[in-house]
Coordinates of C-alpha atoms in Angstrom, one line a residue:
L914 CA 14.3 -13.9 -13.8
G915 CA 15.1 -10.2 -14.0
A916 CA 17.8 -7.7 -14.7
R917 CA 18.3 -3.9 -14.5
G918 CA 20.9 -1.6 -15.8
E919 CA 21.5 2.1 -15.4
A920 CA 24.1 4.7 -16.5
E921 CA 25.0 8.0 -14.9
V922 CA 26.4 10.8 -17.1
R923 CA 27.9 14.0 -15.7
A924 CA 28.1 17.3 -17.7
G925 CA 30.5 19.4 -15.6
P926 CA 30.3 19.7 -11.8
R927 CA 26.7 20.9 -11.7
V928 CA 24.7 18.6 -14.0
A929 CA 24.1 14.8 -13.8
V930 CA 21.7 12.5 -15.7
V931 CA 20.8 9.0 -14.7
V932 CA 19.1 6.6 -17.2
G933 CA 17.9 3.2 -16.3
G934 CA 15.7 0.3 -17.3
G935 CA 14.7 -3.2 -16.2
Y936 CA 12.7 -6.3 -17.1
R937 CA 11.4 -9.3 -15.2
D938 CA 9.6 -12.4 -16.3
V939 CA 7.8 -14.0 -13.4
G940 CA 6.6 -17.6 -13.7
L941 CA 3.9 -19.4 -11.7
L942 CA 4.6 -19.4 -8.0
Q943 CA 5.3 -22.7 -6.3
S944 CA 4.5 -23.1 -2.6
A945 CA 5.2 -25.9 -0.2
G946 CA 1.6 -27.0 -0.9
P947 CA -1.8 -25.6 0.1
I948 CA -2.6 -24.6 3.7
R949 CA -5.6 -26.1 5.5
D950 CA -8.5 -24.3 7.0
L951 CA -9.0 -24.2 10.8
T952 CA -12.5 -25.6 10.8
R953 CA -12.5 -28.8 8.6
G954 CA -8.8 -29.1 7.6
M955 CA -9.8 -28.6 4.0
R956 CA -7.9 -26.8 1.3
P957 CA -9.2 -23.3 0.6
A958 CA -10.7 -22.5 -2.9
V959 CA -8.1 -19.8 -3.4
P960 CA -5.6 -20.1 -4.9
F961 CA -6.3 -22.8 -7.6
Y962 CA -3.5 -25.4 -7.6
E963 CA -2.2 -27.3 -10.6
P964 CA -2.3 -31.2 -10.4
D965 CA 1.3 -31.2 -9.0
G966 CA -0.1 -29.7 -5.7
V967 CA 2.5 -26.9 -5.5
T968 CA 2.0 -24.7 -8.5
Q969 CA -0.5 -21.8 -8.0
R970 CA -2.4 -20.8 -11.1
G971 CA -2.8 -17.1 -11.7
T972 CA 0.5 -15.9 -10.3
G973 CA 2.8 -15.2 -13.3
F974 CA 3.3 -11.9 -15.1
R975 CA 5.8 -9.8 -17.1
E976 CA 7.0 -6.3 -16.2
A977 CA 9.3 -3.6 -17.6
T978 CA 10.5 -0.3 -16.1
F979 CA 12.3 2.8 -17.3
D980 CA 13.5 6.0 -15.7
V981 CA 15.3 9.2 -16.5
R982 CA 16.4 11.7 -13.9
A983 CA 18.3 14.9 -14.3
V984 CA 19.7 17.1 -11.5
V985 CA 21.1 20.6 -11.9
Q986 CA 22.9 22.1 -8.9
I987 CA 21.8 25.8 -9.2
T988 CA 23.6 27.0 -6.0
E989 CA 25.4 25.2 -3.3
R990 CA 22.1 24.6 -1.4
L991 CA 19.5 24.6 -4.2
R992 CA 19.0 22.1 -7.0
A993 CA 16.5 21.5 -9.8
V994 CA 15.3 18.0 -10.6
A995 CA 13.4 16.6 -13.5
A996 CA 12.4 13.0 -13.8
L997 CA 10.3 10.5 -15.8
Y998 CA 9.4 7.1 -14.4
G999 CA 7.5 4.3 -16.1
Y1000 CA 6.2 0.9 -15.1
R1001 CA 4.6 -1.6 -17.5
Q1002 CA 3.0 -4.9 -16.4
Y1003 CA 1.5 -7.4 -18.8
D1004 CA -0.7 -10.5 -18.5
A1005 CA -1.1 -10.5 -14.7
P1006 CA -4.0 -12.7 -13.6
R1007 CA -5.9 -11.8 -10.5
T1008 CA -5.1 -14.8 -8.4
D1009 CA -8.4 -15.1 -6.5
Q1010 CA -10.3 -14.7 -9.8
C1011 CA -8.4 -17.3 -11.8
P1012 CA -10.7 -19.1 -11.5
P1013 CA -13.1 -17.4 -9.1
P1014 CA -14.4 -19.7 -6.2
L1015 CA -17.1 -22.1 -7.5
A1016 CA -16.6 -21.0 -11.1
P1017 CA -15.5 -23.2 -14.0
E1018 CA -11.8 -24.0 -14.0
R1019 CA -11.1 -22.0 -17.2
E1020 CA -12.6 -18.7 -16.1
C1021 CA -10.1 -16.0 -15.3
L1022 CA -9.7 -12.3 -14.8
W1023 CA -6.6 -10.9 -16.5
F1024 CA -4.8 -7.6 -16.1
E1025 CA -3.6 -7.4 -19.7
E1026 CA -2.0 -4.0 -19.2
Q1027 CA -1.2 -2.1 -16.0
F1028 CA 0.8 1.0 -17.0
R1029 CA 2.0 3.7 -14.6
T1030 CA 3.8 6.9 -15.7
L1031 CA 5.1 9.8 -13.6
A1032 CA 6.8 12.9 -14.7
Y1033 CA 7.8 15.8 -12.4
A1034 CA 9.9 18.8 -12.1
A1035 CA 11.1 20.1 -8.7
L1036 CA 13.1 22.7 -6.9
R1037 CA 14.7 21.5 -3.6
G1038 CA 16.9 23.2 -1.0
D1039 CA 17.2 26.7 0.4
A1040 CA 16.1 29.8 -1.5
G1041 CA 16.1 33.1 0.3
P1042 CA 13.7 32.9 3.2
F1043 CA 12.5 29.4 2.2
R1044 CA 14.5 26.7 4.0
A1045 CA 14.3 23.0 3.1
M1046 CA 12.0 24.0 0.3
D1047 CA 10.3 21.4 -1.9
L1048 CA 8.4 22.7 -4.9
N1049 CA 6.9 20.1 -7.2
V1050 CA 4.8 20.1 -10.4
S1051 CA 3.8 16.6 -11.7
Y1052 CA 1.7 14.6 -14.1
Q1053 CA 0.7 11.0 -13.5
R1054 CA -1.0 8.6 -15.9
G1055 CA -2.5 5.3 -14.8
H1056 CA -3.8 2.9 -17.5
E1057 CA -5.4 -0.5 -16.9
R1058 CA -6.8 -3.0 -19.4
R1059 CA -8.6 -6.1 -18.1
R1060 CA -10.2 -9.1 -19.6
R1061 CA -12.5 -11.7 -18.0
D1062 CA -12.6 -15.0 -19.8
R1063 CA -15.8 -17.0 -19.4
P1064 CA -15.4 -19.7 -22.1
Q1065 CA -18.2 -22.0 -21.0
S1066 CA -20.6 -19.1 -21.4
F1067 CA -19.0 -18.0 -24.6
V1068 CA -18.5 -14.5 -23.1
E1069 CA -15.5 -12.3 -22.7
N1070 CA -15.8 -9.1 -20.7
G1071 CA -13.4 -6.2 -21.4
F1072 CA -12.5 -3.1 -19.4
I1073 CA -10.2 -0.1 -19.9
D1074 CA -9.7 2.5 -17.2
G1075 CA -7.4 5.6 -17.2
I1076 CA -6.6 8.2 -14.6
D1077 CA -4.8 11.4 -15.4
T1078 CA -3.5 13.4 -12.4
L1079 CA -2.1 16.9 -12.4
G1080 CA -0.5 18.0 -9.2
A1081 CA 1.5 20.8 -7.6
S1082 CA 2.9 21.1 -4.0
F1083 CA 5.0 23.4 -2.1
S1084 CA 6.5 23.1 1.4
A1085 CA 9.2 24.9 3.3
E1086 CA 10.3 25.8 6.8
T1087 CA 11.4 29.0 8.5
P1088 CA 14.8 29.5 10.0
R1089 CA 14.8 28.5 13.6
V1090 CA 14.5 31.4 16.0
R1091 CA 16.3 31.2 19.4
F1092 CA 15.1 33.1 22.5
G1093 CA 15.1 32.9 26.3
G1094 CA 18.9 32.9 26.5
Q1095 CA 19.2 30.2 23.9
R1096 CA 17.1 27.8 26.0
F1097 CA 14.3 27.8 23.4
S1098 CA 14.2 27.5 19.7
L1099 CA 11.2 27.7 17.4
G1100 CA 10.7 26.6 13.8
V1101 CA 7.6 26.4 11.5
R1102 CA 7.1 24.1 8.5
Y1103 CA 4.2 24.9 6.1
G1104 CA 2.9 24.0 2.7
V1105 CA 0.1 23.8 0.2
E1106 CA -0.9 21.3 -2.4
A1107 CA -3.4 20.7 -5.2
W1108 CA -4.3 17.5 -7.1
H1109 CA -6.8 17.0 -9.9
D1110 CA -7.9 13.6 -11.3
R1111 CA -9.8 12.9 -14.5
V1112 CA -11.1 9.4 -15.1
S1113 CA -11.8 7.6 -18.4
S1114 CA -13.6 4.3 -18.2
Q1115 CA -15.1 1.9 -20.7
A1116 CA -16.4 -1.6 -20.7
W1117 CA -17.8 -4.1 -23.3
T1118 CA -19.0 -7.6 -23.7
T1119 CA -18.0 -9.9 -26.5
F1120 CA -20.0 -13.0 -27.3
T1121 CA -17.2 -15.3 -28.5
D1122 CA -19.3 -17.8 -30.4
V1123 CA -20.7 -15.2 -32.8
R1124 CA -17.9 -12.6 -32.4
I1125 CA -20.4 -9.8 -31.6
T1126 CA -19.2 -7.0 -29.2
R1127 CA -21.6 -4.8 -27.3
A1128 CA -20.3 -1.6 -25.5
L1129 CA -21.7 -1.0 -22.1
S1130 CA -22.8 2.5 -21.0
R1131 CA -20.2 2.7 -18.3
G1132 CA -17.1 0.9 -17.1
Q1133 CA -15.8 0.3 -13.6
Y1134 CA -16.1 4.0 -13.1
V1135 CA -18.2 6.7 -14.7
D1136 CA -16.4 8.1 -17.7
G1137 CA -15.5 11.8 -17.3
A1138 CA -15.5 11.7 -13.5
R1139 CA -13.3 14.4 -11.9
Y1140 CA -11.9 14.8 -8.4
L1141 CA -10.1 17.8 -6.8
L1142 CA -8.1 17.8 -3.7
L1143 CA -6.7 21.0 -2.1
G1144 CA -4.8 21.2 1.2
G1145 CA -2.7 23.4 3.3
F1146 CA -0.8 22.8 6.6
A1147 CA 1.4 24.4 9.1
E1148 CA 3.4 22.8 12.0
V1149 CA 5.3 24.5 14.8
D1150 CA 8.4 22.8 16.3
L1151 CA 9.4 24.1 19.8
A1152 CA 12.6 22.8 21.5
A1153 CA 13.2 23.8 25.1
W1154 CA 15.9 23.1 27.7
R1155 CA 17.5 20.4 25.6
W1156 CA 15.1 17.8 27.0
L1157 CA 11.7 18.8 25.7
R1158 CA 10.3 19.1 22.2
V1159 CA 6.7 20.0 21.3
R1160 CA 5.3 19.7 17.8
A1161 CA 1.8 21.0 17.0
G1162 CA 0.1 21.7 13.7
G1163 CA -3.1 21.8 11.7
R1164 CA -4.3 21.0 8.2
L1165 CA -7.2 22.3 6.2
A1166 CA -8.3 19.9 3.4
H1167 CA -11.0 20.3 0.7
S1168 CA -12.1 17.5 -1.6
A1169 CA -14.7 17.8 -4.4
A1170 CA -16.2 15.1 -6.7
D1171 CA -17.8 16.0 -10.0
V1172 CA -19.3 13.0 -11.7
P1173 CA -21.8 13.0 -14.7
A1174 CA -24.9 10.8 -14.6
D1175 CA -25.3 7.6 -16.6
V1176 CA -29.0 7.1 -17.1
E1177 CA -28.8 3.6 -18.6
S1178 CA -26.9 2.1 -15.6
Q1179 CA -28.7 4.4 -13.1
S1180 CA -25.4 5.9 -12.0
A1181 CA -26.3 9.1 -10.2
A1182 CA -24.7 12.5 -10.9
I1183 CA -22.4 13.6 -8.1
D1184 CA -21.5 17.2 -7.2
R1185 CA -20.2 17.1 -3.7
G1186 CA -17.5 18.8 -1.7
F1187 CA -16.0 18.0 1.7
T1188 CA -14.0 20.5 3.9
L1189 CA -12.6 19.8 7.3
P1190 CA -9.7 21.0 9.5
V1191 CA -7.7 18.5 11.5
A1192 CA -4.9 19.1 14.1
R1193 CA -2.1 17.2 15.8
I1194 CA 0.2 17.7 18.8
G1195 CA 3.2 15.7 19.9
I1196 CA 5.5 15.9 22.9
E1197 CA 9.0 14.4 23.1
I1198 CA 10.9 14.2 26.4
I1199 CA 14.6 13.4 26.5
P1200 CA 15.4 12.5 30.1
T1201 CA 18.9 11.2 29.2
P1202 CA 21.0 11.3 26.0
G1203 CA 19.9 8.5 23.7
L1204 CA 16.4 8.0 25.4
S1205 CA 13.2 9.7 24.1
L1206 CA 9.7 9.3 25.4
L1207 CA 7.0 10.4 23.0
A1208 CA 3.2 11.1 23.1
N1209 CA 1.1 12.1 20.1
I1210 CA -2.5 12.9 19.4
D1211 CA -3.4 13.0 15.7
Q1212 CA -6.7 13.7 14.0
G1213 CA -7.5 12.3 10.6
F1214 CA -10.1 13.0 7.9
R1215 CA -10.8 10.9 4.8
A1216 CA -13.3 12.1 2.3
P1217 CA -15.0 9.4 0.0
N1218 CA -13.0 9.2 -3.3
L1219 CA -14.2 8.3 -6.8
D1220 CA -13.6 4.6 -6.0
D1221 CA -16.0 4.8 -3.1
L1222 CA -18.5 7.0 -4.8
T1223 CA -18.7 5.5 -8.3
S1224 CA -16.9 2.1 -8.8
R1225 CA -18.5 -1.2 -9.6
Q1226 CA -15.8 -3.9 -9.3
Q1227 CA -14.9 -7.4 -8.2
A1228 CA -13.2 -7.1 -4.8
G1229 CA -11.8 -9.8 -2.6
P1230 CA -14.9 -10.5 -0.6
G1231 CA -17.2 -10.3 -3.6
F1232 CA -18.7 -7.8 -6.0
Q1233 CA -18.7 -4.3 -4.6
F1234 CA -20.8 -1.4 -5.9
E1235 CA -20.9 2.3 -5.2
N1236 CA -22.6 4.6 -2.7
P1237 CA -22.8 8.2 -3.9
D1238 CA -24.2 9.3 -0.4
L1239 CA -21.2 8.3 1.7
R1240 CA -20.0 10.7 4.4
P1241 CA -16.4 11.4 5.3
E1242 CA -14.8 9.3 8.0
R1243 CA -13.0 11.0 10.9
S1244 CA -10.4 9.6 13.2
T1245 CA -8.3 10.4 16.3
T1246 CA -5.2 8.4 17.1
W1247 CA -3.4 8.4 20.5
E1248 CA 0.2 7.2 20.5
L1249 CA 2.7 6.5 23.3
G1250 CA 6.3 5.6 22.3
A1251 CA 9.9 5.3 23.4
R1252 CA 13.2 5.3 21.5
L1253 CA 16.5 4.1 22.9
R1254 CA 19.9 4.7 21.1
R1255 CA 22.9 3.3 22.9
T1256 CA 26.3 2.1 21.6
R1257 CA 25.2 -1.5 21.3
V1258 CA 21.4 -1.3 21.6
E1259 CA 18.7 0.4 19.5
A1260 CA 15.1 -0.1 20.5
E1261 CA 11.7 1.5 19.7
A1262 CA 8.3 0.6 21.1
W1263 CA 4.8 2.1 20.4
A1264 CA 1.3 1.6 21.6
Y1265 CA -1.7 3.3 19.9
A1266 CA -5.5 3.6 19.9
T1267 CA -7.4 4.8 16.9
Q1268 CA -11.0 6.0 17.1
I1269 CA -12.9 6.2 13.8
D1270 CA -16.3 7.7 13.4
D1271 CA -18.4 7.0 10.3
A1272 CA -15.9 4.5 9.1
I1273 CA -16.3 3.5 5.4
T1274 CA -16.8 -0.2 5.3
R1275 CA -18.6 -3.0 3.4
A1276 CA -22.1 -4.2 4.1
I1277 CA -23.6 -7.4 2.6
R1278 CA -26.3 -6.9 0.0
M1279 CA -28.8 -9.2 -1.8
A1280 CA -28.7 -9.9 -5.6
S1281 CA -32.0 -8.0 -5.9
E1282 CA -30.1 -4.8 -4.8
C1283 CA -27.5 -4.9 -7.6
P1284 CA -27.5 -1.9 -9.8
P1285 CA -28.8 -2.3 -13.4
M1286 CA -26.5 -3.1 -16.4
T1287 CA -24.1 -4.9 -14.0
P1288 CA -24.3 -8.6 -14.7
S1289 CA -21.1 -9.3 -12.7
C1290 CA -23.0 -8.2 -9.6
A1291 CA -25.9 -10.6 -9.9
N1292 CA -23.7 -13.5 -10.9
A1293 CA -21.3 -13.0 -8.0
F1294 CA -21.1 -15.4 -5.0
S1295 CA -21.5 -12.4 -2.6
R1296 CA -22.2 -8.7 -3.0
F1297 CA -21.3 -5.6 -0.9
R1298 CA -22.0 -1.9 -0.8
L1299 CA -19.9 0.6 0.9
V1300 CA -21.6 2.3 3.9
N1301 CA -20.7 4.4 6.8
A1302 CA -20.6 2.3 10.0
P1303 CA -23.3 3.5 12.4
G1304 CA -21.1 4.4 15.3
T1305 CA -17.5 4.4 16.5
T1306 CA -14.8 1.9 15.4
W1307 CA -11.8 1.2 17.6
V1308 CA -8.4 -0.2 16.6
F1309 CA -5.7 -0.8 19.3
G1310 CA -2.2 -2.0 18.7
A1311 CA 1.4 -2.1 19.7
E1312 CA 4.7 -2.5 17.9
A1313 CA 8.4 -2.9 18.9
V1314 CA 11.8 -3.3 17.3
V1315 CA 15.1 -4.1 19.0
R1316 CA 18.6 -4.3 17.5
V1317 CA 21.4 -5.6 19.7
H1318 CA 25.1 -5.6 18.7
L1319 CA 26.2 -8.6 20.6
L1320 CA 29.8 -8.3 19.3
D1321 CA 31.4 -5.9 16.8
A1322 CA 30.5 -8.3 14.0
L1323 CA 27.3 -9.9 15.4
M1324 CA 23.8 -8.3 15.5
L1325 CA 20.4 -9.6 16.7
S1326 CA 17.2 -7.9 15.4
L1327 CA 13.7 -8.6 16.7
T1328 CA 10.4 -7.1 15.6
W1329 CA 6.9 -7.6 17.1
A1330 CA 3.4 -6.3 16.2
W1331 CA -0.1 -6.8 17.5
A1332 CA -3.5 -5.2 16.5
W1333 CA -7.1 -5.6 17.5
G1334 CA -10.1 -3.9 16.0
E1335 CA -13.9 -3.8 16.6
G1336 CA -16.7 -1.6 15.2
P1337 CA -20.4 -1.4 14.7
D1338 CA -22.1 -4.1 12.6
P1339 CA -22.4 -2.5 9.1
S1340 CA -25.7 -4.3 8.6
G1341 CA -27.3 -1.8 11.1
S1342 CA -27.8 -4.2 14.0
S1343 CA -26.9 -3.1 17.5
G1344 CA -24.0 -5.6 17.8
R1345 CA -20.3 -5.0 17.2
V1346 CA -18.1 -7.1 15.0
P1347 CA -14.3 -7.3 14.3
V1348 CA -12.7 -4.9 11.8
S1349 CA -11.9 -6.5 8.5
R1350 CA -8.4 -7.9 7.7
I1351 CA -6.8 -7.0 11.0
P1352 CA -3.5 -8.9 11.0
P1353 CA -2.7 -11.4 13.8
M1354 CA 0.2 -11.0 16.2
N1355 CA 3.4 -11.4 14.2
G1356 CA 7.1 -10.7 14.2
T1357 CA 10.6 -11.5 12.9
A1358 CA 13.9 -12.5 14.4
E1359 CA 17.3 -12.3 12.6
L1360 CA 20.9 -13.0 13.7
R1361 CA 23.5 -11.5 11.3
W1362 CA 27.3 -11.8 11.2
R1363 CA 29.4 -9.5 9.1
H1364 CA 33.2 -9.5 8.5
A1365 CA 34.3 -5.9 8.0
R1366 CA 37.5 -6.6 6.1
S1367 CA 36.3 -9.2 3.6
G1368 CA 32.8 -7.8 3.2
I1369 CA 31.2 -11.2 3.8
Y1370 CA 28.0 -11.5 5.8
L1371 CA 25.8 -14.4 7.0
G1372 CA 22.4 -14.4 8.6
A1373 CA 19.6 -16.6 9.8
G1374 CA 16.0 -15.3 10.2
M1375 CA 12.5 -16.3 11.1
R1376 CA 9.1 -14.8 10.2
W1377 CA 6.1 -15.8 12.3
A1378 CA 2.5 -15.1 12.8
L1379 CA -0.2 -16.5 15.1
E1380 CA -3.5 -17.7 13.7
Q1381 CA -6.2 -15.0 13.0
T1382 CA -9.8 -16.2 13.9
R1383 CA -11.4 -12.8 14.6
L1384 CA -13.1 -12.2 11.2
A1385 CA -15.4 -9.4 10.0
P1386 CA -18.7 -10.2 8.2
S1387 CA -17.0 -9.4 4.9
D1388 CA -14.1 -11.7 5.8
L1389 CA -16.4 -14.7 6.2
G1390 CA -17.3 -14.6 2.5
D1391 CA -13.7 -13.7 1.3
A1392 CA -12.3 -16.7 -0.4
R1393 CA -8.8 -15.4 0.4
I1394 CA -9.4 -16.1 4.1
P1395 CA -9.8 -19.8 4.9
L1396 CA -12.8 -21.1 6.7
G1397 CA -12.5 -20.3 10.4
G1398 CA -9.5 -18.0 9.9
T1399 CA -5.9 -18.0 8.7
P1400 CA -3.5 -20.5 10.3
G1401 CA -0.3 -19.4 12.1
Y1402 CA 3.1 -20.1 10.8
A1403 CA 6.9 -19.8 11.3
V1404 CA 9.2 -19.6 8.3
A1405 CA 13.0 -19.8 8.5
D1406 CA 15.4 -18.2 6.0
L1407 CA 19.2 -18.0 5.5
R1408 CA 21.0 -14.9 4.0
M1409 CA 24.5 -14.6 2.8
G1410 CA 26.5 -12.2 0.7
W1411 CA 29.7 -10.5 -0.2
R1412 CA 30.4 -6.8 -1.0
Y1413 CA 33.6 -5.8 -2.7
R1414 CA 34.7 -2.1 -2.1
N1415 CA 31.1 -0.9 -2.4
R1416 CA 31.2 -1.6 -6.1
V1417 CA 30.1 -5.2 -6.5
T1418 CA 27.6 -7.1 -4.4
V1419 CA 26.6 -10.7 -4.5
S1420 CA 23.8 -11.8 -2.2
A1421 CA 21.6 -14.9 -1.8
V1422 CA 18.6 -15.8 0.3
L1423 CA 17.7 -19.4 1.0
E1424 CA 14.0 -19.0 1.6
N1425 CA 11.6 -21.2 3.6
L1426 CA 14.2 -23.8 4.6
A1427 CA 11.7 -26.2 6.1
N1428 CA 9.4 -25.9 3.1
T1429 CA 6.5 -24.7 5.4
A1430 CA 3.0 -24.2 3.9
Y1431 CA 1.8 -20.8 5.0
R1432 CA -0.2 -17.7 4.1
V1433 CA -0.2 -14.1 5.2
H1434 CA -3.6 -13.2 6.5
G1435 CA -5.8 -11.8 3.7
S1436 CA -3.5 -12.8 0.8
S1437 CA -4.8 -14.7 -2.2
I1438 CA -1.6 -16.7 -2.5
D1439 CA 0.2 -19.2 -0.3
G1440 CA 3.8 -18.3 0.5
P1441 CA 6.7 -19.5 -1.6
G1442 CA 8.1 -22.9 -0.8
R1443 CA 11.8 -23.7 -0.4
G1444 CA 13.8 -21.7 -2.9
I1445 CA 16.8 -19.5 -3.6
M1446 CA 16.9 -15.8 -4.6
L1447 CA 20.2 -14.6 -6.1
L1448 CA 21.1 -10.9 -6.8
I1449 CA 24.3 -9.7 -8.4
S1450 CA 24.8 -5.9 -8.7
G1451 CA 27.8 -3.7 -9.5
G1452 CA 29.1 -0.7 -11.3
L1453 CA 32.0 0.3 -13.5

C-alpha cells in the first residue's frame, strides 16, 4: 500500500517550484506457488516459502521518497533548474540470503538502510553559440547499512558503506550549417564530464551471546578508496538529399583508481589509470517517408571500477572477492535496424552482434584461495573471483516491436526479443561456455481498446518466455537459477481504467489471471500470483 502527493507553486510567469513526497509499505510477496526445476521437478532452494506454500520470505520492505524542484525561466530559450531527490528504504531482506541455501532457517541478510540522495543545479537551453546546452553540477550520496543474522552461531555481522560522488558535465551542439544548395546540413554535438567517488566502508562482528563487538579492518570495500572518471566526446550529424543521414563520433575516457592498502586483510594498494579512445558511426537511409533503414558500429570500453577492484561481497552465485589486476574490457557492436511509421502501423526491428575482448567475468575458486579476515568467503557454498576472460566473448541478439491500430479505438502491440552468448571458459581451459544470465527468448502481446469521449480503456495482455537451459559455470551454482535452467511461462493480465479530462485517472491491473507459477530468469523471487493493482491519481 502506497501513496504520493505533490504540489506546484508558481511565483510569477518565470518561476515554478514542485514539492513532493511518498511512502510505501510492501508486505511479503505471494506467488502462485513455487516453480519446479527442469531436472528433477523439485522446488528450488530460493526463495524460502512459508508453510502456506505461496508466501515468499524475504520480500517485504518500507520506502519513502521526497523531492523538491525549482525552475527559473531566464530567457525564452534558457532555464535554470535546481533539484533535490531523496529515496529511503528500510528493512529490506536480500531474498536469496534469507535464508541462504543450505543455511539454518533463521539466518538472513538485511538491508536495514538503503539511502540515496541527489542534488543538482543545471542550465538548459540555448545560450549564445551553445545550442541545446546542458550544464550540470551535482552531488550524490549513497548509504547502505546491512546486518547478517546468524542466531544459531550467536553471531551478527554488520556493515556500513557510503559513496559520495561529485560530478560536473557540459554538452551542447552547434547550429546546423547548410551547404551544397541546401542539399546538405551538418551539426556537431560535443561535451565533457568529470565524476569523483569517495568510499567509506566499515564492518564488524557481534557475538550475541556475550554482547562483544569486534571491528574488522575493512568492510565490503577498502575505506578511503577514490575513483575518478573524466571524459569528452564529439559527434557529427550529416544530413544529405533528404534520404541519408550519417552520424559519426568519438569519445576519450580516462579512469583512475586510488585505493589505500589494508595490511591486516591483505588488501593491496591500487594506483592505476586507464585511458582509451572509442568511436562510432551510424548510417540511416530513408527510401520512402516513414521508413528508415539503419546500420551502426559502436565501440565500447569499460575500465574496472572500485567494485571490481576492491569489493568482497555475497553475490548471487556465491561469495565474490576482488582482483586488483583486472584489465579493461573492450567491445564492438554491429547493429542493423529498420523503423516503419505509417498511419496505422508502427514497427521497429533490430539485430545485433557484440564482440567483447577481455570480458570481466566470474571464475570459480577454492576455499583455500579466500582472502584473509573474510570468514564469509570460507563459509560460503561457492566462491568466485573476477577475472578477464582469456579470449573473445560474443553476444548475438534480435528485438522487434509492432503496434497496429486495427480500428480508431483498437490497438494491438507485440514485442519479441532473443539473445545468445558464448565466451571462453574463465577457468582457463580451451573450451567455450555460455555467457552468464542471458535471457531466453521472450515477448509480450497486448490488445487495447480506448473510448475517446468517455476516457475509458480496456486491455488484455500476455507476457511469455521460453525455458533457458544454456547456463554459464557461475549460473550452475547460483541458487536463483533452478537446477537445469529456468522453466518457460506465459502469464495473462487484464487492464482497465478511466481518465477524466486529464485531471483524474483511475486504473487497475488484474494480474496473472490463471495464477501461473513462474520466474524471470535469474530472479531470486517467483512472480506474483493472481492479484489486483489499483492506482488513483488526480490534481486540483
